[in-house]
Amino acid sequence: MQIVVNGEQREVDEPLTVAQLLQTLHLRSEQVAVEINLKILDRGDFLTWNLRNGDKVEILSFIGGGSPRRAEYKG
């Protein structure tokens, strides 16, 4: 089946859940948000939501960053 993941066409086996897709992409479900055809999924749906031919999937990763020190204003 053909799906689009973050703008990139992919051929995947079906049936395939969102959780299985994340696993094949080496992504941890607790660190991403997933949108299917403009609908944001609840994390609890990842195990049961079956992808369908033509689905458009957007995966957003959350990353931390910044300095561990407090910024100081010098004015």
PDB file of C-alpha atoms in Angstrom:
ATOM      1  CA  MET A   1       0.000   0.000   0.000  1.00  0.00           C
ATOM      2  CA  GLN A   2       1.144   3.560  -0.656  1.00  0.00           C
ATOM      3  CA  ILE A   3       1.188   6.231   2.055  1.00  0.00           C
ATOM      4  CA  VAL A   4       2.881   9.611   2.338  1.00  0.00           C
ATOM      5  CA  VAL A   5       5.005  10.204   5.455  1.00  0.00           C
ATOM      6  CA  ASN A   6       6.168  13.781   6.039  1.00  0.00           C
ATOM      7  CA  GLY A   7       5.814  14.499   2.323  1.00  0.00           C
ATOM      8  CA  GLU A   8       7.667  11.357   1.200  1.00  0.00           C
ATOM      9  CA  GLN A   9       5.903   8.548  -0.689  1.00  0.00           C
ATOM     10  CA  ARG A  10       6.371   5.130   0.950  1.00  0.00           C
ATOM     11  CA  GLU A  11       5.392   1.578   0.086  1.00  0.00           C
ATOM     12  CA  VAL A  12       4.366  -0.307   3.238  1.00  0.00           C
ATOM     13  CA  ASP A  13       2.820  -3.676   4.046  1.00  0.00           C
ATOM     14  CA  GLU A  14      -0.754  -3.772   5.191  1.00  0.00           C
ATOM     15  CA  PRO A  15      -2.292  -3.988   7.661  1.00  0.00           C
ATOM     16  CA  LEU A  16      -0.096  -1.460   9.455  1.00  0.00           C
ATOM     17  CA  THR A  17      -0.934   0.460  12.608  1.00  0.00           C
ATOM     18  CA  VAL A  18       0.506   3.841  13.490  1.00  0.00           C
ATOM     19  CA  ALA A  19       2.481   2.160  16.302  1.00  0.00           C
ATOM     20  CA  GLN A  20       4.007  -0.299  13.819  1.00  0.00           C
ATOM     21  CA  LEU A  21       4.916   2.541  11.446  1.00  0.00           C
ATOM     22  CA  LEU A  22       6.649   4.411  14.263  1.00  0.00           C
ATOM     23  CA  GLN A  23       8.534   1.253  15.195  1.00  0.00           C
ATOM     24  CA  THR A  24       9.788   0.779  11.616  1.00  0.00           C
ATOM     25  CA  LEU A  25      10.958   4.411  11.639  1.00  0.00           C
ATOM     26  CA  HIS A  26      12.715   3.871  15.016  1.00  0.00           C
ATOM     27  CA  LEU A  27      10.578   6.538  16.699  1.00  0.00           C
ATOM     28  CA  ARG A  28       9.237   6.360  20.251  1.00  0.00           C
ATOM     29  CA  SER A  29       5.507   6.990  20.433  1.00  0.00           C
ATOM     30  CA  GLU A  30       5.823   9.043  23.617  1.00  0.00           C
ATOM     31  CA  GLN A  31       8.077  11.541  21.821  1.00  0.00           C
ATOM     32  CA  VAL A  32       5.965  12.276  18.748  1.00  0.00           C
ATOM     33  CA  ALA A  33       2.629  13.667  17.635  1.00  0.00           C
ATOM     34  CA  VAL A  34       0.978  12.044  14.618  1.00  0.00           C
ATOM     35  CA  GLU A  35      -1.460  13.573  12.164  1.00  0.00           C
ATOM     36  CA  ILE A  36      -3.343  11.435   9.629  1.00  0.00           C
ATOM     37  CA  ASN A  37      -5.096  13.280   6.797  1.00  0.00           C
ATOM     38  CA  LEU A  38      -5.141  16.509   8.863  1.00  0.00           C
ATOM     39  CA  LYS A  39      -6.523  14.771  12.008  1.00  0.00           C
ATOM     40  CA  ILE A  40      -4.298  14.735  15.086  1.00  0.00           C
ATOM     41  CA  LEU A  41      -4.410  11.317  16.733  1.00  0.00           C
ATOM     42  CA  ASP A  42      -4.567  10.660  20.445  1.00  0.00           C
ATOM     43  CA  ARG A  43      -1.525   8.685  21.542  1.00  0.00           C
ATOM     44  CA  GLY A  44      -3.888   5.973  22.789  1.00  0.00           C
ATOM     45  CA  ASP A  45      -5.021   5.349  19.192  1.00  0.00           C
ATOM     46  CA  PHE A  46      -1.533   4.509  17.870  1.00  0.00           C
ATOM     47  CA  LEU A  47      -1.934   0.776  18.595  1.00  0.00           C
ATOM     48  CA  THR A  48      -5.341   0.435  16.949  1.00  0.00           C
ATOM     49  CA  TRP A  49      -5.360   2.976  14.097  1.00  0.00           C
ATOM     50  CA  ASN A  50      -4.842   1.086  10.831  1.00  0.00           C
ATOM     51  CA  LEU A  51      -3.306   3.081   8.023  1.00  0.00           C
ATOM     52  CA  ARG A  52      -5.031   2.952   4.636  1.00  0.00           C
ATOM     53  CA  ASN A  53      -3.802   3.297   1.091  1.00  0.00           C
ATOM     54  CA  GLY A  54      -3.303   6.973   0.250  1.00  0.00           C
ATOM     55  CA  ASP A  55      -3.115   8.210   3.851  1.00  0.00           C
ATOM     56  CA  LYS A  56      -1.037  11.322   4.432  1.00  0.00           C
ATOM     57  CA  VAL A  57       0.910  10.991   7.682  1.00  0.00           C
ATOM     58  CA  GLU A  58       2.751  13.826   9.397  1.00  0.00           C
ATOM     59  CA  ILE A  59       5.005  12.953  12.337  1.00  0.00           C
ATOM     60  CA  LEU A  60       6.290  15.696  14.605  1.00  0.00           C
ATOM     61  CA  SER A  61       9.128  14.927  17.017  1.00  0.00           C
ATOM     62  CA  PHE A  62       9.585  16.728  20.299  1.00  0.00           C
ATOM     63  CA  ILE A  63      13.135  17.603  21.240  1.00  0.00           C
ATOM     64  CA  GLY A  64      14.522  19.504  24.169  1.00  0.00           C
ATOM     65  CA  GLY A  65      17.148  22.124  23.895  1.00  0.00           C
ATOM     66  CA  GLY A  66      18.550  25.303  25.213  1.00  0.00           C
ATOM     67  CA  SER A  67      21.114  26.113  27.786  1.00  0.00           C
ATOM     68  CA  PRO A  68      20.934  24.596  31.255  1.00  0.00           C
ATOM     69  CA  ARG A  69      22.118  27.944  32.641  1.00  0.00           C
ATOM     70  CA  ARG A  70      19.854  30.891  33.153  1.00  0.00           C
ATOM     71  CA  ALA A  71      20.243  33.691  30.652  1.00  0.00           C
ATOM     72  CA  GLU A  72      21.429  36.955  32.184  1.00  0.00           C
ATOM     73  CA  TYR A  73      20.306  40.319  30.932  1.00  0.00           C
ATOM     74  CA  LYS A  74      23.162  42.729  30.391  1.00  0.00           C
ATOM     75  CA  GLY A  75      21.744  46.121  29.706  1.00  0.00           C
TER      76      GLY A  75
END
